[in-house]
CSV table of C-alpha atoms and ligand atoms in Angstrom, one decimal:
chain,number,residue,atom,x,y,z
A,822,MET,CA,92.8,20.0,87.7
A,823,THR,CA,92.9,22.8,85.2
A,824,SER,CA,91.5,22.8,81.7
A,825,ASP,CA,90.7,25.0,78.8
A,826,ILE,CA,87.0,24.6,79.2
A,827,ALA,CA,86.6,28.2,80.5
A,828,THR,CA,87.2,29.3,76.9
A,829,ASP,CA,84.3,27.3,75.5
A,830,LYS,CA,81.6,29.7,74.4
A,831,THR,CA,78.8,27.2,74.3
A,832,GLN,CA,78.4,24.2,76.6
A,833,ALA,CA,77.1,21.8,73.9
A,834,ARG,CA,75.7,18.6,75.2
A,835,PHE,CA,77.5,15.4,74.4
A,836,ASP,CA,76.6,11.7,74.6
A,837,ALA,CA,80.0,10.5,75.7
A,838,VAL,CA,83.4,11.7,76.8
A,839,ALA,CA,86.5,9.9,75.4
A,840,LEU,CA,90.0,9.4,76.6
A,841,LEU,CA,92.1,10.8,73.8
A,842,SER,CA,95.8,10.2,73.9
A,843,GLY,CA,96.3,11.3,70.3
A,844,GLY,CA,97.4,7.8,69.4
A,845,LEU,CA,95.5,6.0,66.5
A,846,ASP,CA,93.4,3.7,68.7
A,847,SER,CA,92.0,6.5,70.8
A,848,ILE,CA,91.0,8.5,67.7
A,849,LEU,CA,89.4,5.4,66.0
A,850,ALA,CA,87.3,4.7,69.1
A,851,VAL,CA,85.9,8.2,68.8
A,852,LYS,CA,85.2,7.8,65.1
A,853,VAL,CA,83.3,4.5,65.7
A,854,ILE,CA,81.0,6.1,68.1
A,855,GLN,CA,80.6,9.3,66.1
A,856,GLU,CA,79.5,7.2,63.1
A,857,GLN,CA,76.5,6.1,65.2
A,858,GLY,CA,75.3,9.7,65.3
A,859,LEU,CA,76.5,10.2,68.9
A,860,ARG,CA,78.4,13.3,70.0
A,861,VAL,CA,81.7,12.8,71.7
A,862,LYS,CA,83.8,15.2,73.8
A,863,CYS,CA,87.5,14.1,73.8
A,864,LEU,CA,89.6,14.6,76.9
A,865,HIS,CA,93.3,15.0,76.2
A,866,PHE,CA,95.1,14.5,79.4
A,867,VAL,CA,98.3,16.5,80.0
A,868,SER,CA,101.2,16.1,82.5
A,869,PRO,CA,105.0,16.6,82.4
A,870,PHE,CA,105.1,13.0,81.1
A,871,PHE,CA,102.6,13.0,78.2
A,872,GLY,CA,100.2,15.1,76.3
A,873,LYS,CA,100.5,17.5,73.4
A,874,PRO,CA,98.1,20.3,74.2
A,875,HIS,CA,99.4,22.4,71.4
A,876,LYS,CA,98.0,19.9,68.9
A,877,ARG,CA,94.4,20.3,70.0
A,878,ARG,CA,93.3,22.6,67.1
A,879,HIS,CA,95.3,20.5,64.6
A,880,TRP,CA,93.7,17.3,65.6
A,881,GLU,CA,90.2,18.8,65.8
A,882,GLY,CA,90.5,19.9,62.1
A,883,LEU,CA,92.3,16.8,60.9
A,884,TYR,CA,90.0,14.2,62.5
A,885,GLY,CA,86.7,16.1,62.9
A,886,ILE,CA,86.7,15.7,66.7
A,887,ASP,CA,86.1,18.0,69.6
A,888,ILE,CA,88.8,18.2,72.3
A,889,GLU,CA,89.3,19.6,75.8
A,890,ASN,CA,92.9,19.6,77.2
A,891,VAL,CA,92.8,18.5,80.8
A,892,ASP,CA,95.9,19.1,83.0
A,893,ILE,CA,96.3,16.3,85.5
A,894,SER,CA,99.9,17.0,86.5
A,895,GLU,CA,99.3,17.5,90.2
A,896,ASP,CA,97.3,14.2,90.5
A,897,TYR,CA,99.8,12.4,88.4
A,898,VAL,CA,102.9,13.5,90.4
A,899,ARG,CA,101.0,12.4,93.6
A,900,LEU,CA,100.4,9.0,92.0
A,901,LEU,CA,104.1,8.6,91.4
A,902,VAL,CA,105.2,9.9,94.8
A,903,GLU,CA,102.8,7.6,96.6
A,904,ARG,CA,103.7,4.8,94.2
A,905,PRO,CA,101.2,3.0,92.0
A,906,VAL,CA,99.1,0.4,93.6
A,907,TYR,CA,99.5,-1.9,90.6
A,908,GLY,CA,103.2,-1.2,90.1
A,909,PHE,CA,105.3,0.0,87.1
A,910,GLY,CA,105.5,-1.6,83.7
A,911,LYS,CA,108.8,-2.3,82.0
A,912,VAL,CA,110.1,1.2,82.7
A,913,LEU,CA,108.5,3.8,85.0
A,914,ASN,CA,105.1,3.6,83.4
A,915,PRO,CA,102.3,2.9,86.0
A,916,CYS,CA,99.8,2.0,83.2
A,917,VAL,CA,97.1,0.5,85.3
A,918,ASP,CA,97.0,3.2,87.9
A,919,CYS,CA,97.3,5.8,85.1
A,920,LYS,CA,94.3,4.5,83.3
A,921,ILE,CA,92.3,4.4,86.6
A,922,LEU,CA,93.2,8.0,87.2
A,923,MET,CA,92.2,9.1,83.7
A,924,MET,CA,88.9,7.2,83.9
A,925,ARG,CA,88.1,8.9,87.2
A,926,LYS,CA,88.9,12.3,85.7
A,927,ALA,CA,86.7,11.4,82.7
A,928,ARG,CA,83.9,10.4,85.1
A,929,GLU,CA,84.2,13.8,86.8
A,930,ARG,CA,83.9,15.6,83.4
A,931,MET,CA,80.8,13.7,82.3
A,932,GLU,CA,78.3,15.7,84.2
A,933,HIS,CA,79.7,18.9,82.8
A,934,TYR,CA,79.1,17.8,79.3
A,935,GLY,CA,75.8,16.0,79.9
A,936,ALA,CA,77.5,12.7,78.8
A,937,THR,CA,76.2,9.4,79.9
A,938,PHE,CA,79.1,7.2,79.1
A,939,ILE,CA,82.9,7.1,78.6
A,940,ILE,CA,84.8,5.6,75.7
A,941,SER,CA,88.4,4.6,75.4
A,942,GLY,CA,90.6,3.1,72.7
A,943,GLU,CA,91.8,0.1,74.6
A,944,VAL,CA,92.2,-3.1,72.7
A,945,LEU,CA,92.1,-6.5,74.5
A,946,GLY,CA,95.5,-8.1,74.6
A,947,GLN,CA,97.4,-5.3,72.9
A,948,ARG,CA,99.5,-4.2,75.9
A,949,PRO,CA,101.0,-6.7,78.3
A,950,MET,CA,100.2,-4.7,81.5
A,951,SER,CA,97.1,-2.6,81.1
A,952,GLN,CA,95.1,-4.3,78.3
A,953,ARG,CA,94.7,-7.9,79.6
A,954,GLN,CA,91.2,-9.0,80.3
A,955,ASP,CA,91.8,-9.0,84.1
A,956,THR,CA,93.4,-5.6,84.2
A,957,LEU,CA,90.7,-4.1,81.9
A,958,ASN,CA,88.2,-5.3,84.6
A,959,VAL,CA,90.4,-3.9,87.5
A,960,ILE,CA,90.5,-0.5,85.7
A,961,ARG,CA,86.8,-0.5,85.2
A,962,ARG,CA,86.2,-1.5,88.9
A,963,ASP,CA,88.7,0.8,90.6
A,964,ALA,CA,87.8,3.8,88.5
A,965,GLU,CA,84.1,3.2,89.4
A,966,VAL,CA,83.1,3.3,85.8
A,967,ARG,CA,81.7,-0.3,85.5
A,968,GLU,CA,78.3,0.8,84.2
A,969,MET,CA,79.5,3.6,82.0
A,970,LEU,CA,82.7,2.5,80.2
A,971,LEU,CA,82.6,1.4,76.6
A,972,ARG,CA,85.6,0.1,74.7
A,973,PRO,CA,84.4,0.3,71.1
A,974,LEU,CA,87.4,-1.3,69.4
A,975,CYS,CA,87.2,-4.5,71.4
A,976,ALA,CA,83.6,-4.4,72.6
A,977,LYS,CA,82.6,-7.7,70.9
A,978,HIS,CA,85.1,-9.5,73.1
A,979,LEU,CA,83.6,-8.0,76.2
A,980,ASP,CA,80.2,-8.3,77.9
A,981,PRO,CA,77.6,-5.9,76.5
A,982,THR,CA,77.5,-2.6,78.4
A,983,PRO,CA,74.3,-0.9,79.6
A,984,MET,CA,74.7,1.5,76.7
A,985,GLU,CA,74.4,-1.4,74.3
A,986,LEU,CA,71.7,-3.1,76.2
A,987,ASP,CA,69.4,-0.1,76.3
A,988,GLY,CA,70.0,0.6,72.6
A,989,LEU,CA,71.9,3.9,72.9
A,990,VAL,CA,74.9,2.2,71.1
A,991,ASP,CA,74.4,-0.4,68.4
A,992,ARG,CA,76.6,-3.3,69.4
A,993,GLU,CA,76.6,-4.6,65.9
A,994,ARG,CA,78.6,-1.6,64.7
A,995,LEU,CA,81.2,-2.0,67.4
A,996,LEU,CA,84.4,-3.9,66.8
A,997,GLY,CA,86.2,-7.1,67.9
A,998,ILE,CA,89.8,-6.2,67.5
A,999,LYS,CA,92.2,-8.2,69.7
A,1000,GLY,CA,96.0,-8.5,70.1
A,1001,ARG,CA,99.0,-6.6,69.2
A,1002,GLY,CA,98.6,-6.4,65.4
A,1003,ARG,CA,97.9,-3.1,63.8
A,1004,SER,CA,96.5,-4.0,60.4
A,1005,GLU,CA,92.9,-3.5,61.3
A,1006,GLN,CA,93.5,-0.1,62.8
A,1007,LEU,CA,95.6,1.0,59.8
A,1008,ALA,CA,92.9,-0.2,57.4
A,1009,MET,CA,90.3,1.8,59.4
A,1010,ALA,CA,92.6,4.9,59.2
A,1011,ARG,CA,92.7,4.5,55.5
A,1012,ALA,CA,88.9,4.0,55.3
A,1013,TYR,CA,88.3,7.2,57.3
A,1014,GLY,CA,90.7,9.0,54.9
A,1015,PHE,CA,93.0,10.3,57.6
A,1016,LYS,CA,95.6,12.6,56.0
A,1017,GLU,CA,97.9,11.8,58.9
A,1018,THR,CA,98.0,8.5,60.6
A,1019,PRO,CA,99.1,8.9,64.2
A,1020,THR,CA,101.5,6.5,65.9
A,1021,PRO,CA,99.9,3.6,67.8
A,1022,GLY,CA,100.3,5.1,71.3
A,1023,GLY,CA,100.1,8.7,72.5
A,1024,GLY,CA,103.8,9.0,73.3
A,1025,CYS,CA,104.5,8.6,77.0
A,1026,MET,CA,107.9,9.5,78.4
A,1027,LEU,CA,107.4,7.3,81.5
A,1028,ALA,CA,107.7,4.3,79.2
A,1029,GLU,CA,111.1,5.4,77.8
A,1030,LYS,CA,114.3,4.4,79.6
A,1031,GLU,CA,116.0,7.6,78.7
A,1032,ASN,CA,113.3,9.6,80.5
A,1033,ALA,CA,112.9,7.3,83.4
A,1034,ARG,CA,116.6,8.0,84.2
A,1035,ARG,CA,115.6,11.6,84.5
A,1036,TYR,CA,112.5,11.2,86.7
A,1037,TRP,CA,113.6,8.5,89.1
A,1038,PRO,CA,116.2,10.7,91.0
A,1039,VAL,CA,113.6,13.4,91.4
A,1040,LEU,CA,111.3,10.8,93.1
A,1041,CYS,CA,114.2,9.6,95.3
A,1042,HIS,CA,115.8,12.8,96.3
A,1043,ALA,CA,113.3,15.7,96.2
A,1044,PRO,CA,111.7,16.0,99.7
A,1045,ILE,CA,108.3,16.8,98.0
A,1046,PRO,CA,108.6,16.2,94.3
A,1047,SER,CA,106.6,18.8,92.4
A,1048,VAL,CA,105.2,19.3,88.9
A,1049,ARG,CA,107.9,21.9,88.3
A,1050,ASP,CA,110.6,19.4,89.3
A,1051,PHE,CA,109.5,17.0,86.6
A,1052,LYS,CA,109.2,19.7,84.0
A,1053,LEU,CA,112.8,20.7,84.9
A,1054,SER,CA,113.9,17.1,84.6
A,1055,ASN,CA,112.7,17.0,81.0
A,1056,ILE,CA,115.2,19.7,80.1
A,1057,GLY,CA,118.9,19.5,79.1
A,1058,ARG,CA,121.4,17.2,80.7
A,1059,GLN,CA,120.7,16.0,84.3
A,1060,TYR,CA,123.3,15.3,86.9
A,1061,TRP,CA,123.0,14.3,90.5
A,1062,ALA,CA,125.4,14.1,93.4
A,1063,GLY,CA,123.5,12.7,96.4
A,1064,ASN,CA,120.5,15.0,96.7
A,1065,ARG,CA,122.3,17.9,94.9
A,1066,TRP,CA,120.9,18.4,91.4
A,1067,THR,CA,122.4,20.2,88.4
A,1068,MET,CA,120.8,20.7,85.0
A,1069,ILE,CA,122.8,21.9,82.0
A,1070,GLY,CA,121.3,23.2,78.7
A,1071,ARG,CA,122.3,21.5,75.5
A,1072,ASN,CA,121.3,24.3,73.3
A,1073,GLN,CA,119.7,27.8,73.3
A,1074,MET,CA,116.2,26.4,73.7
A,1075,ASP,CA,117.2,24.3,76.7
A,1076,ASN,CA,118.9,27.4,78.2
A,1077,LEU,CA,115.7,29.5,77.8
A,1078,SER,CA,113.5,26.6,79.1
A,1079,LEU,CA,115.7,26.1,82.2
A,1080,LEU,CA,115.6,29.8,83.1
A,1081,LYS,CA,111.8,29.8,82.6
A,1082,VAL,CA,111.0,26.7,84.6
A,1083,CYS,CA,113.5,26.8,87.4
A,1084,ALA,CA,112.4,27.8,90.9
A,1085,ASP,CA,113.2,31.2,92.4
A,1086,ASP,CA,115.6,29.8,94.9
A,1087,ASP,CA,117.6,27.7,92.3
A,1088,TYR,CA,121.2,28.7,91.6
A,1089,VAL,CA,121.8,29.9,88.0
A,1090,PHE,CA,125.3,29.5,86.5
A,1091,ARG,CA,126.4,31.6,83.5
A,1092,LEU,CA,129.8,31.8,81.9
A,1093,ARG,CA,131.4,35.2,81.4
A,1094,GLY,CA,133.5,35.9,78.3
A,1095,PHE,CA,132.8,32.5,76.6
A,1096,PRO,CA,129.8,31.0,74.9
A,1097,GLY,CA,128.4,28.2,77.0
A,1098,PRO,CA,125.4,26.6,78.5
A,1099,ILE,CA,123.2,27.8,81.3
A,1100,GLY,CA,123.4,25.6,84.4
A,1101,VAL,CA,120.8,25.4,87.1
A,1102,GLY,CA,121.5,24.0,90.6
A,1103,ARG,CA,118.7,22.8,92.8
A,1104,HIS,CA,118.9,23.8,96.5
A,1105,PHE,CA,116.5,21.7,98.3
A,1106,GLU,CA,114.8,23.3,101.2
A,1107,GLY,CA,117.0,23.6,104.3
A,1108,GLN,CA,120.0,22.1,102.5
A,1109,PRO,CA,121.9,25.0,100.8
A,1110,TRP,CA,125.1,24.1,99.0
A,1111,THR,CA,128.4,25.0,100.6
A,1112,GLU,CA,130.6,27.5,98.8
A,1113,GLU,CA,132.9,24.7,97.7
A,1114,GLU,CA,130.0,22.8,96.2
A,1115,VAL,CA,128.9,25.9,94.3
A,1116,ARG,CA,132.4,26.3,93.0
A,1117,HIS,CA,132.6,22.7,91.9
A,1118,ALA,CA,129.3,23.1,90.1
A,1119,ALA,CA,130.6,26.3,88.4
A,1120,ALA,CA,133.7,24.4,87.2
A,1121,PHE,CA,131.4,21.6,86.0
A,1122,VAL,CA,129.1,23.9,84.0
A,1123,ALA,CA,132.2,25.6,82.5
A,1124,SER,CA,133.5,22.2,81.2
A,1125,PHE,CA,130.6,22.1,78.8
A,1126,SER,CA,131.9,25.2,76.9
A,1127,PRO,CA,134.5,24.0,74.3
A,1128,LYS,CA,135.9,27.5,74.0
A,1129,ALA,CA,136.3,27.9,77.8
A,1130,VAL,CA,138.1,24.5,78.0
A,1131,ALA,CA,140.3,25.3,75.0
A,1132,SER,CA,141.4,28.6,76.6
A,1133,GLY,CA,143.5,26.5,79.1
A,1134,GLN,CA,142.8,29.2,81.7
A,1135,ASP,CA,140.6,29.8,84.7
A,1136,VAL,CA,137.3,31.2,83.5
A,1137,SER,CA,134.6,33.3,85.3
A,1138,VAL,CA,131.3,31.8,86.1
A,1139,ARG,CA,128.5,34.1,87.4
A,1140,VAL,CA,126.3,32.5,90.1
A,1141,CYS,CA,123.1,34.0,91.4
A,1142,ARG,CA,119.6,33.0,92.5
A,1143,ALA,CA,117.0,32.7,89.8
A,1144,THR,CA,114.8,35.2,91.5
A,1145,ASP,CA,117.5,37.8,91.4
A,1146,LEU,CA,118.2,37.2,87.8
A,1147,ARG,CA,114.5,37.4,86.9
A,1148,ARG,CA,114.2,40.7,88.7
A,1149,GLN,CA,117.2,42.2,87.0
A,1150,GLN,CA,116.0,41.0,83.6
A,1151,GLN,CA,112.6,42.6,84.2
A,1152,ASN,CA,114.2,45.9,85.3
A,1153,ASP,CA,117.2,46.2,83.1
A,1154,GLY,CA,116.9,43.7,80.2
A,1155,GLU,CA,119.8,41.3,79.6
A,1156,HIS,CA,122.6,43.4,81.1
A,1157,GLY,CA,123.3,45.0,84.4
A,1158,PRO,CA,124.3,43.8,87.8
A,1159,VAL,CA,122.4,41.0,89.5
A,1160,GLU,CA,121.8,41.4,93.2
A,1161,GLY,CA,123.8,38.9,95.2
A,1162,GLU,CA,125.6,37.5,92.2
A,1163,VAL,CA,129.0,36.0,93.0
A,1164,VAL,CA,131.7,35.5,90.3
A,1165,HIS,CA,133.8,32.4,90.7
A,1166,ALA,CA,137.1,31.9,88.8
A,1167,VAL,CA,137.3,28.2,88.1
A,1168,THR,CA,139.2,25.7,85.9
A,1169,PRO,CA,136.6,23.9,83.7
A,1170,ASP,CA,136.4,20.4,85.3
A,1171,ARG,CA,134.1,17.6,84.1
A,1172,THR,CA,135.0,15.4,87.1
A,1173,PRO,CA,135.0,17.7,90.2
A,1174,ALA,CA,135.1,16.3,93.7
A,1175,THR,CA,131.3,16.7,94.0
A,1176,GLY,CA,131.0,13.7,91.7
A,1177,TRP,CA,128.2,14.7,89.4
A,1178,THR,CA,126.8,11.7,87.5
A,1179,GLU,CA,124.0,10.9,85.1
A,1180,SER,CA,121.8,8.1,86.3
A,1181,ALA,CA,122.3,4.9,84.3
A,1182,TRP,CA,119.2,3.0,83.3
A,1183,VAL,CA,120.5,-0.3,84.6
A,1184,ASP,CA,121.0,1.2,88.1
A,1185,VAL,CA,117.6,3.0,88.0
A,1186,ARG,CA,115.9,-0.2,87.0
A,1187,GLU,CA,117.3,-2.0,90.0
A,1188,GLU,CA,116.4,0.8,92.3
A,1189,ILE,CA,112.8,0.8,91.0
A,1190,ARG,CA,112.5,-3.0,91.5
A,1191,ALA,CA,113.9,-2.7,95.0
A,1192,ASP,CA,111.6,0.2,95.8
A,1193,MET,CA,108.6,-1.8,94.6
A,1194,ARG,CA,109.6,-4.8,96.7
A,1195,ASP,CA,109.9,-2.6,99.8
A,1196,LYS,CA,106.5,-1.1,99.2
A,1197,ARG,CA,104.9,-4.4,98.8
A,1198,GLY,CA,106.6,-5.3,102.1
B,397,SF4,S1,102.0,4.4,78.6
B,397,SF4,FE1,102.0,6.2,80.0
B,397,SF4,S2,100.1,7.4,79.4
B,397,SF4,FE2,99.9,5.3,78.6
B,397,SF4,S3,98.8,4.2,80.2
B,397,SF4,FE3,101.0,3.8,80.5
B,397,SF4,S4,101.6,5.4,82.0
B,397,SF4,FE4,99.6,6.0,81.1
């Protein structure tokens, strides 16, 4: 786990740490506790699938809260690779296991801040998977936070916690929100005078079909899926042919991101003489592509350049390893020869024999279901 705590100049003492997704409920839970004169350190968890660490200062100023960004990417990828004990939700969201992981991380941070309890913005009955009474109990039990977790927004529907019983927290000033409605939370946001009202949730890409299509092939084909793999899968267009993986930029920002995030050993495809996207090909360890496969990928990447296609001719695609391109760019800037680069003359081809395809959600959904059935045995 990495965090920005090293930059804190003073290690102020706090009464509680809070799970802060950046969604409305998590912020309101913090405000309810702050109103009782208690000090709260908010933990904003970050991974390739959620988190907006760049918003930390903005939120601190806007809502009068104190935030630490906590990167849990490595742990989160391990959770997905090993598969969640409590399964996935409607898409690829392992909400119950995710909450357990975050609670455990929060428990680890408590001592550092001198905090004696954890708060979260969960609302009983709001989410079908992770906010039912039984799953709220499972999360509390499995994360081993039974005696230290307070859910201020729905506390009145739950048994009093030790923090309420010993008078640290005034139960009378906690809330009894229940269900999927948002009116109470929106009224609270108005009462607090929030200049920006955040969306209900924190924005999790694992809960979106579009993104699940990107992540699932990585989980299925990468021998050891890494944080970098999932960061790559967030960028540009994603195509797979068996365990061969090609990513293609949709715009300049994608192109720059692909070059920045790809692994040293990845293939980089760049058109010569025509504007066009950057392509990145993943060479999994011990399984280098054949020369023919590289040529097919070059033709495929070229097919995303309208001008190359319109030329009606063979076009040149430069192919090198990312590490060689990076070395050349460090030494010579944008221009100059790249060690080991091969130039392929290819006809732009959107349907080369390699059979690059984008995963369809309906197929991915079936694969996820089959995978979960297998795991349950
Ligand atoms: S929606 Fe995403 S971030 Fe939220 S609990 Fe579920 S998996 Fe975790």
